[in-house]
Coordinates of C-alpha atoms in Angstrom, one line a residue:
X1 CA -21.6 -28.0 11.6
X2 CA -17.8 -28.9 10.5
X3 CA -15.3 -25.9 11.0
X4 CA -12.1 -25.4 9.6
X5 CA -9.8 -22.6 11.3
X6 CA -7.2 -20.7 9.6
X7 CA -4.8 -18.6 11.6
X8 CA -3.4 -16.8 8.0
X9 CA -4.2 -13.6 6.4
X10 CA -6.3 -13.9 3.6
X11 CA -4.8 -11.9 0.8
X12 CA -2.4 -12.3 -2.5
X13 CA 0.4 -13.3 -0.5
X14 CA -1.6 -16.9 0.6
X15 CA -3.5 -17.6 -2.7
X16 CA -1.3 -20.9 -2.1
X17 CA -4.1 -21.9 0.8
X18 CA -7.1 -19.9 -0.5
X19 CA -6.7 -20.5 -3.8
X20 CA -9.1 -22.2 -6.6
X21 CA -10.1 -25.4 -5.0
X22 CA -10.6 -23.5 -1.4
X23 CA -13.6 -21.0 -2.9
X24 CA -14.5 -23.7 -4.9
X25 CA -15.9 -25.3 -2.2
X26 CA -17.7 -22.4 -0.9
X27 CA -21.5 -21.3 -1.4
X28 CA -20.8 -17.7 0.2
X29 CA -18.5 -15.5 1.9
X30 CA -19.4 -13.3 5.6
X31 CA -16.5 -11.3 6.5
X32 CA -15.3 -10.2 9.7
X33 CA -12.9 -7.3 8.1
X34 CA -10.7 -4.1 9.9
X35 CA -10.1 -2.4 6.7
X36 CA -11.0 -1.1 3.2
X37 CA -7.9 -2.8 1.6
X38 CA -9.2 -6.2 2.9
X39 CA -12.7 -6.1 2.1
X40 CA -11.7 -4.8 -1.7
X41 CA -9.8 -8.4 -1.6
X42 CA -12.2 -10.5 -1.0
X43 CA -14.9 -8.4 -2.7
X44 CA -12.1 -9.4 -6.0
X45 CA -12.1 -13.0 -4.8
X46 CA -16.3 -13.2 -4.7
X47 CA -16.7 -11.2 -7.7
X48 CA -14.4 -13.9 -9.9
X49 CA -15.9 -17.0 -8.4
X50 CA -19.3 -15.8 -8.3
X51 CA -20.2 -15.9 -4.2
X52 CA -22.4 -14.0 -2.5
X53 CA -20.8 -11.7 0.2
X54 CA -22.3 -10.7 3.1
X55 CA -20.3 -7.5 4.2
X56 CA -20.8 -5.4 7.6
X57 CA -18.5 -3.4 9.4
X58 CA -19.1 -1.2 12.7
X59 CA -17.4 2.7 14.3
X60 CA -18.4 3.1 17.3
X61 CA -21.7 4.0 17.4
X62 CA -22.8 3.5 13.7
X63 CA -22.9 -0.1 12.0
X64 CA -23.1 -0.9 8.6
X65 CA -24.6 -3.4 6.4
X66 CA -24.1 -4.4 2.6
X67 CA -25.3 -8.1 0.8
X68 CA -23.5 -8.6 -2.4
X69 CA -25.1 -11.6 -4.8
X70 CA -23.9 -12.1 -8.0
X71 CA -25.3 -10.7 -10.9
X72 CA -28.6 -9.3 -8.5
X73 CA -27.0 -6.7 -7.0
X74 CA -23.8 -4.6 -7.6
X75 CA -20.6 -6.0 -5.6
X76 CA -19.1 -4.2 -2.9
X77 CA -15.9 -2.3 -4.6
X78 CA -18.5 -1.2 -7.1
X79 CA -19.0 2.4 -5.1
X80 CA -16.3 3.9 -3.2
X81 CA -16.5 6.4 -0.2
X82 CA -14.8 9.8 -1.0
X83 CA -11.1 9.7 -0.2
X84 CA -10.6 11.3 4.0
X85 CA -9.6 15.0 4.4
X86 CA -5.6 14.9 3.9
X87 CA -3.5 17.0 6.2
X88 CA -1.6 19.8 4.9
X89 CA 1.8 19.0 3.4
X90 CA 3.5 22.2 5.2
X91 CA 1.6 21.3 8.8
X92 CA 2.8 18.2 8.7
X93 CA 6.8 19.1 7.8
X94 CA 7.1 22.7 9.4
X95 CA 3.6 23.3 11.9
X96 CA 1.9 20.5 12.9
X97 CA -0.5 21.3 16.5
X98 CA -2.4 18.1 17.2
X99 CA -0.5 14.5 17.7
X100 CA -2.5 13.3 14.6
X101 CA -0.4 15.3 12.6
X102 CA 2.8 14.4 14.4
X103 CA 1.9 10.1 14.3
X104 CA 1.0 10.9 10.4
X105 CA 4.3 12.5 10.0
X106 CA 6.1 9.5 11.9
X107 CA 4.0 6.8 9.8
X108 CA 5.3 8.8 6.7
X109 CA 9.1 8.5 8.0
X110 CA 8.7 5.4 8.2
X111 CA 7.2 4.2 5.1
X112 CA 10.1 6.3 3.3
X113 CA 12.7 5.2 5.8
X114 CA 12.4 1.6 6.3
X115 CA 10.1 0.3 3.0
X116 CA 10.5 2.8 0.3
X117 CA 14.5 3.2 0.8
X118 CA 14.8 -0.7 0.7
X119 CA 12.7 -0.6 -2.4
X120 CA 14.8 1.3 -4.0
X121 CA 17.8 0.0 -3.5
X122 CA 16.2 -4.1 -4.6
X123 CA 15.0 -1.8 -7.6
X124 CA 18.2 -0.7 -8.7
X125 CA 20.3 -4.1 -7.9
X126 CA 17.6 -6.4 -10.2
X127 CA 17.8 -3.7 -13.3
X128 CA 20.1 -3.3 -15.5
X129 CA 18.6 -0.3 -16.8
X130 CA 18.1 1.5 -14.0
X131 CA 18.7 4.9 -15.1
X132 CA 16.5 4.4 -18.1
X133 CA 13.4 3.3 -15.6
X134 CA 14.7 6.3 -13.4
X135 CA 14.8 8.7 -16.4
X136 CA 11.0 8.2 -16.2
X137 CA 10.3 9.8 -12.8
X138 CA 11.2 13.3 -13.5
X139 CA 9.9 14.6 -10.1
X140 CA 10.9 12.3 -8.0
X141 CA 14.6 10.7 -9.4
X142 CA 17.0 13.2 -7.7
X143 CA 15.1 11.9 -4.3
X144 CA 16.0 8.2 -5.3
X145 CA 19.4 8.7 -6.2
X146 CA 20.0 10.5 -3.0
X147 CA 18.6 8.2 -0.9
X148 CA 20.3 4.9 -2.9
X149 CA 23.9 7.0 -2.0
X150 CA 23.0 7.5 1.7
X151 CA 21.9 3.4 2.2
X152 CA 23.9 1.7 0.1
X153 CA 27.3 4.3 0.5
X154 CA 27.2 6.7 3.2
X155 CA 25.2 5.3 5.8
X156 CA 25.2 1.2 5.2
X157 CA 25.9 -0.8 8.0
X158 CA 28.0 -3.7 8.7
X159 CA 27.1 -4.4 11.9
X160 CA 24.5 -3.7 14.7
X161 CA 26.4 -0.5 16.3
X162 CA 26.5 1.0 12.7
X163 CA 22.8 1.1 12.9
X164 CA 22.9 2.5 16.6
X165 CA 24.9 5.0 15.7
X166 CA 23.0 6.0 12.9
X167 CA 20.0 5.9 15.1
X168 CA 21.6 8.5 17.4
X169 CA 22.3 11.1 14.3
X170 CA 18.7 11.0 12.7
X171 CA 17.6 11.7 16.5
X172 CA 19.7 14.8 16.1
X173 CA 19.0 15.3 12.4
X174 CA 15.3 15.3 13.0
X175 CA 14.8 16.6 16.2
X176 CA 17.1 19.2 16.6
X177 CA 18.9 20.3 13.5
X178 CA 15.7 20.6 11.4
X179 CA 14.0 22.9 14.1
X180 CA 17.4 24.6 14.4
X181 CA 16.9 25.7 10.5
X182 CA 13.2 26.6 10.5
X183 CA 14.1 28.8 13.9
X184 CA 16.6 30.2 11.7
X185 CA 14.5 30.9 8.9
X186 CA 11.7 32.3 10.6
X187 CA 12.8 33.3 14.4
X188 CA 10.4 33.2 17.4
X189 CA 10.0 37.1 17.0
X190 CA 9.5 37.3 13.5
X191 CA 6.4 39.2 12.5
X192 CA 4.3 38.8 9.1
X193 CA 4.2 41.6 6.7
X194 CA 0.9 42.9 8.0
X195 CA 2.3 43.4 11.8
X196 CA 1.3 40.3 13.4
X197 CA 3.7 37.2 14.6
X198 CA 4.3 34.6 12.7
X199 CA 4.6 32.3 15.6
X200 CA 0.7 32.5 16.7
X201 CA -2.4 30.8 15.9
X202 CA -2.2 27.2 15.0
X203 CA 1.5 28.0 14.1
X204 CA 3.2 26.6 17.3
X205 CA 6.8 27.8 17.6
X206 CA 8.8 25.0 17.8
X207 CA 12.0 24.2 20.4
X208 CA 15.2 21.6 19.2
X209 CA 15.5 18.8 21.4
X210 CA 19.1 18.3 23.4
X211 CA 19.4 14.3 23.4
X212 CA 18.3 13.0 26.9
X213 CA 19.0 8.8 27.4
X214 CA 17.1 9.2 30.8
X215 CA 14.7 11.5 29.9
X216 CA 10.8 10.6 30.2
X217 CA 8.3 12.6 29.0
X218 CA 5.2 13.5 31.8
X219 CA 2.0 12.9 29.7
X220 CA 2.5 9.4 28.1
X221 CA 5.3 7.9 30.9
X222 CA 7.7 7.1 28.2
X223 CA 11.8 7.3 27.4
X224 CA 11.1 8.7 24.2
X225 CA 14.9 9.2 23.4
X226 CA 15.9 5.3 24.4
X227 CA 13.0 4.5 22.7
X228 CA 13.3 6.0 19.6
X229 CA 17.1 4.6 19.5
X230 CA 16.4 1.4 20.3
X231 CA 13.5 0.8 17.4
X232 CA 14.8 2.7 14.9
X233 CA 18.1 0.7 15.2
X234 CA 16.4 -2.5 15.6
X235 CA 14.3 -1.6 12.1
X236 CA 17.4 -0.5 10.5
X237 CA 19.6 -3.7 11.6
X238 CA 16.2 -5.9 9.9
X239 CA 16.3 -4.2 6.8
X240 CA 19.7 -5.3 6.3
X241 CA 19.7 -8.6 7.5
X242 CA 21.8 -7.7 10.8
X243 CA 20.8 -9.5 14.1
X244 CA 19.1 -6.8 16.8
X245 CA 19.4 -6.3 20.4
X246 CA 17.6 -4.5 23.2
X247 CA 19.7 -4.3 26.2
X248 CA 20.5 -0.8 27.8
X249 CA 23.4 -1.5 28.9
X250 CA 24.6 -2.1 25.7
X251 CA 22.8 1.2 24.1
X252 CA 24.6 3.3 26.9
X253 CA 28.0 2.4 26.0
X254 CA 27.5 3.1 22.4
X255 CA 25.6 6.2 22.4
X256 CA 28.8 7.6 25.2
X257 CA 31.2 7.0 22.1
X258 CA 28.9 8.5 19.5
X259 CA 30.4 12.0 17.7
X260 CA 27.5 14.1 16.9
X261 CA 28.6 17.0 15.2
X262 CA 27.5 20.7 15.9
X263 CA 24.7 22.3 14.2
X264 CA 25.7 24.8 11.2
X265 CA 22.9 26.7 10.0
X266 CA 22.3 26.7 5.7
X267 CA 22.3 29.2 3.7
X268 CA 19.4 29.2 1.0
X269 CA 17.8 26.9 2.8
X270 CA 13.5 28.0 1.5
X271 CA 10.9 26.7 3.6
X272 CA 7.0 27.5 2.6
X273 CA 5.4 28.8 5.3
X274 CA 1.7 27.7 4.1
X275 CA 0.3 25.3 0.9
X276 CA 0.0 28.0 -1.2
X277 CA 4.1 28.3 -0.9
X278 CA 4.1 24.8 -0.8
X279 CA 2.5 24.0 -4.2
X280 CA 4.5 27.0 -6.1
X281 CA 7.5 25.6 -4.4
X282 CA 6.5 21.8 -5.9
X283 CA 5.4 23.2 -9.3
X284 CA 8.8 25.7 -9.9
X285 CA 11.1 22.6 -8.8
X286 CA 8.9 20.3 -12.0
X287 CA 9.4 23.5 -14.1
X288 CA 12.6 24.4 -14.1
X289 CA 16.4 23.1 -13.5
X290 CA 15.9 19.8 -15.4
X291 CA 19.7 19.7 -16.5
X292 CA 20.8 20.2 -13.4
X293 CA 19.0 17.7 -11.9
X294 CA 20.5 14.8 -14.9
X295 CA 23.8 16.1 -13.9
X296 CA 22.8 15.6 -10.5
X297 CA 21.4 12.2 -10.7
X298 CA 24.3 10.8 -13.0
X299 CA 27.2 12.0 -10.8
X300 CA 25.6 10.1 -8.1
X301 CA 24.8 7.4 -10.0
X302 CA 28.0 7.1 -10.9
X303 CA 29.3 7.2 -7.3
X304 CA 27.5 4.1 -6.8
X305 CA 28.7 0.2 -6.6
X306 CA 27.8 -1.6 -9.8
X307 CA 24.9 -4.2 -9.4
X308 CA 27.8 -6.9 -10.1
X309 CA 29.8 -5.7 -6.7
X310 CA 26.7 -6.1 -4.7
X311 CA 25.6 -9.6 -6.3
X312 CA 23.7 -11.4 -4.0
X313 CA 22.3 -8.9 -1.7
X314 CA 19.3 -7.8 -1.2
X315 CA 17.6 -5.8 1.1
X316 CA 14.3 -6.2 3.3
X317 CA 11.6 -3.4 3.0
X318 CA 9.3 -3.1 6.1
X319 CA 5.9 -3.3 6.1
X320 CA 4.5 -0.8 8.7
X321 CA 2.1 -3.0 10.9
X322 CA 0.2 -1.2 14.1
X323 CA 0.0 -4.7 15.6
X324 CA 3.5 -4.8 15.8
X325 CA 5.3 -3.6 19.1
X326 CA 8.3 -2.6 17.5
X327 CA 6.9 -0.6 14.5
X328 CA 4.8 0.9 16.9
X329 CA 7.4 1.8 19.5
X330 CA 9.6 3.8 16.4
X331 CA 6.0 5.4 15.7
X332 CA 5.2 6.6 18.7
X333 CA 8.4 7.4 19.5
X334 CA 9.0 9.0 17.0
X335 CA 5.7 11.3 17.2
X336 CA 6.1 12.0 20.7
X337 CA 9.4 13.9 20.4
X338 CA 8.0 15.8 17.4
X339 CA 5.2 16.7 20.0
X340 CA 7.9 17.6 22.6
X341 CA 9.5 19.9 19.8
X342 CA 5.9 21.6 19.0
X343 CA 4.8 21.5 22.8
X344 CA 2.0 19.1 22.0
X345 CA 0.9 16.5 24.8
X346 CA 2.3 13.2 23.9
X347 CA 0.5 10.0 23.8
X348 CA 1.3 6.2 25.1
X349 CA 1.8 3.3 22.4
X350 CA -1.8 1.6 23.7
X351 CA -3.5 5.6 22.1
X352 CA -0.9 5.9 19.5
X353 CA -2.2 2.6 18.1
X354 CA -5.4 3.8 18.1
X355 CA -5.2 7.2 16.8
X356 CA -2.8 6.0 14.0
X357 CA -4.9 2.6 13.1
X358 CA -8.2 5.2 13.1
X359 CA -9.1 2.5 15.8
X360 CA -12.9 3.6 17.8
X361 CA -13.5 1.0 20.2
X362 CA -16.3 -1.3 19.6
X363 CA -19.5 -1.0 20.9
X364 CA -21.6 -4.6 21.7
X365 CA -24.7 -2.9 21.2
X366 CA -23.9 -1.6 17.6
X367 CA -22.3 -5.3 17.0
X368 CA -24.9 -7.1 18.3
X369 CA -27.3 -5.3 16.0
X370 CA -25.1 -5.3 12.7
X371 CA -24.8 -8.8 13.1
X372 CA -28.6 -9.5 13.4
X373 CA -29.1 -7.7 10.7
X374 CA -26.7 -9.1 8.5
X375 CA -28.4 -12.8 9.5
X376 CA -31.6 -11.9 8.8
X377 CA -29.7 -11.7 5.1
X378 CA -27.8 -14.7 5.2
X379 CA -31.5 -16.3 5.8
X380 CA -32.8 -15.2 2.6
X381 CA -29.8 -16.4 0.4
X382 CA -30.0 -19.2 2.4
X383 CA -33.9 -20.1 1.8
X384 CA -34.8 -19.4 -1.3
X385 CA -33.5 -22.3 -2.7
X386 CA -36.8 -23.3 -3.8
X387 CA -37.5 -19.8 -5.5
X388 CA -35.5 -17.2 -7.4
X389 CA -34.0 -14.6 -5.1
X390 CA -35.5 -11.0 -5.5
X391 CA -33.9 -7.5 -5.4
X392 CA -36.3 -5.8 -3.7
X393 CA -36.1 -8.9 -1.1
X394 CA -32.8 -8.3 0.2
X395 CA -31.8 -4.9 2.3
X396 CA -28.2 -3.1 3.4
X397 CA -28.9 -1.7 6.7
X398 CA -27.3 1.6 8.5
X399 CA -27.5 2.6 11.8
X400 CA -26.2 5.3 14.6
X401 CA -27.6 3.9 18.3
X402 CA -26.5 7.4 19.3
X403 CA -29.0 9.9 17.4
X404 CA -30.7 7.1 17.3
X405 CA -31.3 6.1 13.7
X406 CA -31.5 3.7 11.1
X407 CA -32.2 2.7 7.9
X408 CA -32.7 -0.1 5.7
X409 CA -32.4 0.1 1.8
X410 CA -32.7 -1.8 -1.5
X411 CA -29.3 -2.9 -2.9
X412 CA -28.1 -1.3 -6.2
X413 CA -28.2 -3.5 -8.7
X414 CA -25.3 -4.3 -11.1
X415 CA -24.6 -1.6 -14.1
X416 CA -24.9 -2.7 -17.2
X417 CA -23.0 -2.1 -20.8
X418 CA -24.5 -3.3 -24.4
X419 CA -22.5 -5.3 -26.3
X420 CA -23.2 -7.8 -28.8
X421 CA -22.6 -11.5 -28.7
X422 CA -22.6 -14.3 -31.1
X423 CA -24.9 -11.7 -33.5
X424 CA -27.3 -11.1 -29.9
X425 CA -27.4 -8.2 -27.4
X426 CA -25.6 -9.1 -24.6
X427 CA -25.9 -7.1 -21.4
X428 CA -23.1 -7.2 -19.4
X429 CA -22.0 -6.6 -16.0
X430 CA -19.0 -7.2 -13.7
X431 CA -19.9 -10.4 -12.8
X432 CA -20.2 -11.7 -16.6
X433 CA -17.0 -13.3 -18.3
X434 CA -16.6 -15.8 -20.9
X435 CA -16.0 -19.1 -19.7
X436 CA -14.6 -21.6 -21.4
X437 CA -15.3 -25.0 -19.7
X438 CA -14.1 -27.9 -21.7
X439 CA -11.3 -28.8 -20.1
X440 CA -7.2 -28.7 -20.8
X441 CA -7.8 -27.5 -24.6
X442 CA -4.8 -26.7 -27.1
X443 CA -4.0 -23.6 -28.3
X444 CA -5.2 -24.3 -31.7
X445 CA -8.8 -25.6 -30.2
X446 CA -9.1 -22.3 -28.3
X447 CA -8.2 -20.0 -31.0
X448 CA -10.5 -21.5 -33.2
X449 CA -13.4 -20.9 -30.6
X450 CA -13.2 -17.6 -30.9
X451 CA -13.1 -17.2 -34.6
X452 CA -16.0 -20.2 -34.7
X453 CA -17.8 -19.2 -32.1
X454 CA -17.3 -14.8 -31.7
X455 CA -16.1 -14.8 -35.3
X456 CA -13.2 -13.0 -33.7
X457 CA -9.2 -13.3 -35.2
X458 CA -7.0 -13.6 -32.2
X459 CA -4.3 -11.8 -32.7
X460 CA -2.8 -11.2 -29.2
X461 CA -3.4 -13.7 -25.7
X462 CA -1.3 -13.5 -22.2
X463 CA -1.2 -14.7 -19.2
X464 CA -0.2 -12.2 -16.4
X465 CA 3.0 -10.7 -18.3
X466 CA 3.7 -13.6 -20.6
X467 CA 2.8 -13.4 -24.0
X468 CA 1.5 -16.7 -25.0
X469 CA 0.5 -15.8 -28.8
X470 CA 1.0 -13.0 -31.0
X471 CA 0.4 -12.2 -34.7
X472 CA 3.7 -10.9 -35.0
X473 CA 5.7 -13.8 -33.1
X474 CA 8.0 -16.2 -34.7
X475 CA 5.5 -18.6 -36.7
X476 CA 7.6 -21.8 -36.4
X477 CA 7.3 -21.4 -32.3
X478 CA 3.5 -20.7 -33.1
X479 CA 3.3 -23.4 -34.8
X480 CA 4.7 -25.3 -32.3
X481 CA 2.4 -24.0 -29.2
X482 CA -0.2 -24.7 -31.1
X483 CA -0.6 -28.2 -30.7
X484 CA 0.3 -27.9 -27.2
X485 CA -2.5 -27.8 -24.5
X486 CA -3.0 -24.3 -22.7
X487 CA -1.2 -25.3 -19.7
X488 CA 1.4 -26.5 -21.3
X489 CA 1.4 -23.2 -23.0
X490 CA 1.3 -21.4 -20.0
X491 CA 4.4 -23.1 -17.7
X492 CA 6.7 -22.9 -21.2
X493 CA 6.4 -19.3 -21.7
X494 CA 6.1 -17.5 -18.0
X495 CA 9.0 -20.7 -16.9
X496 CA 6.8 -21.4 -14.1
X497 CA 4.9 -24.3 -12.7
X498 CA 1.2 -23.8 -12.4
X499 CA -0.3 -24.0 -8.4
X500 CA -1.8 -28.0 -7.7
X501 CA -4.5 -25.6 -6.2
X502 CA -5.0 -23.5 -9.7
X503 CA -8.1 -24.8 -11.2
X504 CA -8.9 -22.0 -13.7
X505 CA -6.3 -20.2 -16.1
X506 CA -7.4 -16.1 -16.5
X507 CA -6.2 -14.9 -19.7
X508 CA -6.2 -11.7 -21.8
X509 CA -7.8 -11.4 -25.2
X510 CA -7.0 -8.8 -28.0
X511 CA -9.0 -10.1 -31.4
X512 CA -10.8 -8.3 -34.2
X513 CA -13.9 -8.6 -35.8
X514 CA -13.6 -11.3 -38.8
X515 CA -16.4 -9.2 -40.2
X516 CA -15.4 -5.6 -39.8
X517 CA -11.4 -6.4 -39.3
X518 CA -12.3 -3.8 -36.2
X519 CA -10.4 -4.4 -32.9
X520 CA -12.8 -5.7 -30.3
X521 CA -13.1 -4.8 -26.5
X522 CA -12.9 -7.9 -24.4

């Protein structure tokens, strides 16, 4: 047995290592996967070169099995679960009761505070028709303007106690000022319109935080304040390309020169107190004050540095990863003093992971059977090299130790759509292309495949977003490509290199009938 180990995430960002020549050399695939997104990946990868794939995953006391062959059985992304409960847009901004809803909350701060905001602003610098693109987003535009004027105007940093500082007044933005206002809005005795208090039920009435560098909460042992300061700054200083620092010391003295300024209550300020609001809320701001919103966006817009001032830079968006301390520590953080707020116990970052990475422990009784199981498949794909493999042979397996059950069922097999081919019925399914295997052709010699072999008039083909021939392009440069080979084609038009791994070329085909002059599905 020769093994080969890889300490790299397997995913579009290292198609460079596991590229064409790597699955290649493969007769199968068995993952080992944590996650959906991961095993729709390689599901992609199997499903294009044609591998078997033998999935399994386990949760605590239930195990899974799937075996994916091609063109037997249908492949894994083929059937989706239905999509997990969501939480309440209103619980989670105005009356969460459970630290799942304050982590999901924290994980949603973060996404919009350290990835999406970064986004943006990389958005805006590489277009030059920003507000056109923007124009687009109706619902959401006045939020992306706002938040491009707060990072890249009134709240960019040129150094590491700008971010520190900034740190401090987003503690007291989010955990004080914005309790302030809802306690404002609806006070601790304020009863419904049918007698009873507002504050009761699941509806937990809510206390600001005063900013504590010492304090340390009882139920997860942990400076929440320091902590939250010292991540969010550290995540702030990355985005921005400004070095980080984690000494106290250093915190201490900044945080005793920070201004904070009082709390002012708003006026006008409307807050839905259940989804019902929530939604009317949403669907009134879509519906009406358009005009004042295009104002809105252009006078901020215009308050903005040109993309030629900030030539150059460029910010870096954060991926939130559970399996890193730091993202983590802003995460739990940053939950736990929303629980404080709500009176919820707080949880340490060793739970916080877990709760907010849906983590259930593994059992070695449920893996030790899923992975049996899944051999006793890898045997039959493996051994039936003298016969054809059978549907009804192969089995995806389900089990819960703890009722106890389990079950063992035939894979589904592929669906198929009628279509005809070369003057046949073809039936078609996901794992079916047409592949064209004679080598580096020319443009001409592939176009005249099609109409030889389909009897089908090219008259569109591209690669990713590069069009590499059109009916309405500039004949002379047709003329030209033509008599190039396709990867010549290819590196000329998208101005890139093709991989020394890249031994296939994908391309997409618009072409009509030469019979009917009917465009044709491909």
């Amino acid at each position: 047995m020769n093994i080969s180990d890889y300490v790299e995430k397997v995913g579009s960002d290292t198609e460079h290592l596991f590229g064409d020549d790597f699955y290649d050399k493969l007769d199968g695939v068995c993952t080992a996967l944590d996650n959906v997104e991961a095993r729709l990946y390689v599901d992609q990868r199997c499903l294009f070169y044609r591998l078997p794939m033998l999935e399994s995953g386990t949760l605590g006391t239930k195990g899974n099995t799937q075996v994916v062959v091609p063109h037997l059985t249908e492949n894994y992304g083929a059937t989706r679960d239905p999509p997990e409960k969501s939480i309440p847009v209103c619980t989670l901004k105005n009356f969460p009761n459970q630290i799942q809803h304050t982590l999901q909350w924290a994980r949603d701060y973060f996404e919009g505070e350290f990835k999406q905001s970064a986004e943006d602003v990389n958005s805006y610098l590489a277009s030059p028709n920003f507000a056109e693109t923007l124009a687009k987003e109706q619902n959401t535009k006045l939020d992306t303007v706002k938040s491009l004027r707060r990072t890249l105007v009134a709240e960019r940093p040129t150094r590491f106690e700008d971010c520190v500082v900034w740190a401090r007044l987003k503690f007291e933005e989010l955990f004080k000022n914005q309790i302030s206002q809802l306690l404002h809005n609806f006070p601790e005795d304020q009863v419904t319109s049918t007698g009873t208090k507002f504050w009761s039920g699941s509806k937990r009435c809510p206390k600001p935080l005063a900013f504590d560098l010492y304090s340390k909460c009882e139920d997860a042992g942990m400076r929440n304040h320091f902590d939250f300061i010292v991540a969010a700054a550290n995540l702030r200083a990355s985005m921005f390309g400004i070095k980080g620092r984690n000494d106290e010391e250093y915190f201490r003295d900044v945080l005793n020169n920070v201004i904070v300024p009082d709390f002012v209550p708003k006026a006008g300020v409307k807050i839905a107190s259940n989804e019902s609001e929530a939604k009317e809320e949403a669907e009134v701001t879509n519906r009406g004050g358009e005009m004042d919103v295009d104002t809105e966006c252009e006078e901020i817009l215009n308050e903005l540095p040109k993309q030629s001032e900030l030539a150059g830079f460029q910010l870096t968006p954060v991926d939130f990863d559970k399996d890193i301390d730091e993202h983590m520590l802003f995460v739990t953080a940053c939950s736990n003093l929303r629980a404080l707020n709500y009176s919820i116990p707080t949880e340490d970052t060793h739970r916080s992971r877990a709760i907010a990475g849906r983590i259930i422990p593994a059992i070695a009784t449920t893996t030790a059977l899923v992975t049996g199981l899944i051999c006793l498949e890898l045997y039959k794909i493996t051994g039936t090299s003298q016969k054809e493999l059978q549907l009804d042979a192969l089995k995806n397996g389900f089990v819960n130790l703890a009722i106890p059950f389990m079950t063992l069922s035939e894979p589904t097999a592929p669906a198929k759509t009628k279509a005809i081919l070369e003057g046949k019925e073809w039936n078609w399914t996901a794992w079916d292309s047409l592949d064209f295997n004679m080598g580096d052709i020319t443009l001409q010699e592939f176009l005249d495949i099609f109409e030889q072999k389909y009897r089908l008039d090219v008259s569109m083909l591209s690669y990713n977003v590069s069009i590499l021939f059109s009916f309405f392009a500039n004949r002379k440069k047709v003329e030209e490509r033509k008599k190039m080979k396709m990867s010549e084609v290819v590196t000329s038009v998208s101005k890139k290199q093709l991989p020394p791994n890249q031994l296939f070329i994908i391309l997409e085909v618009i072409a009509n009938d030469l019979d009917t002059d009917e465009e044709v599905e491909l």
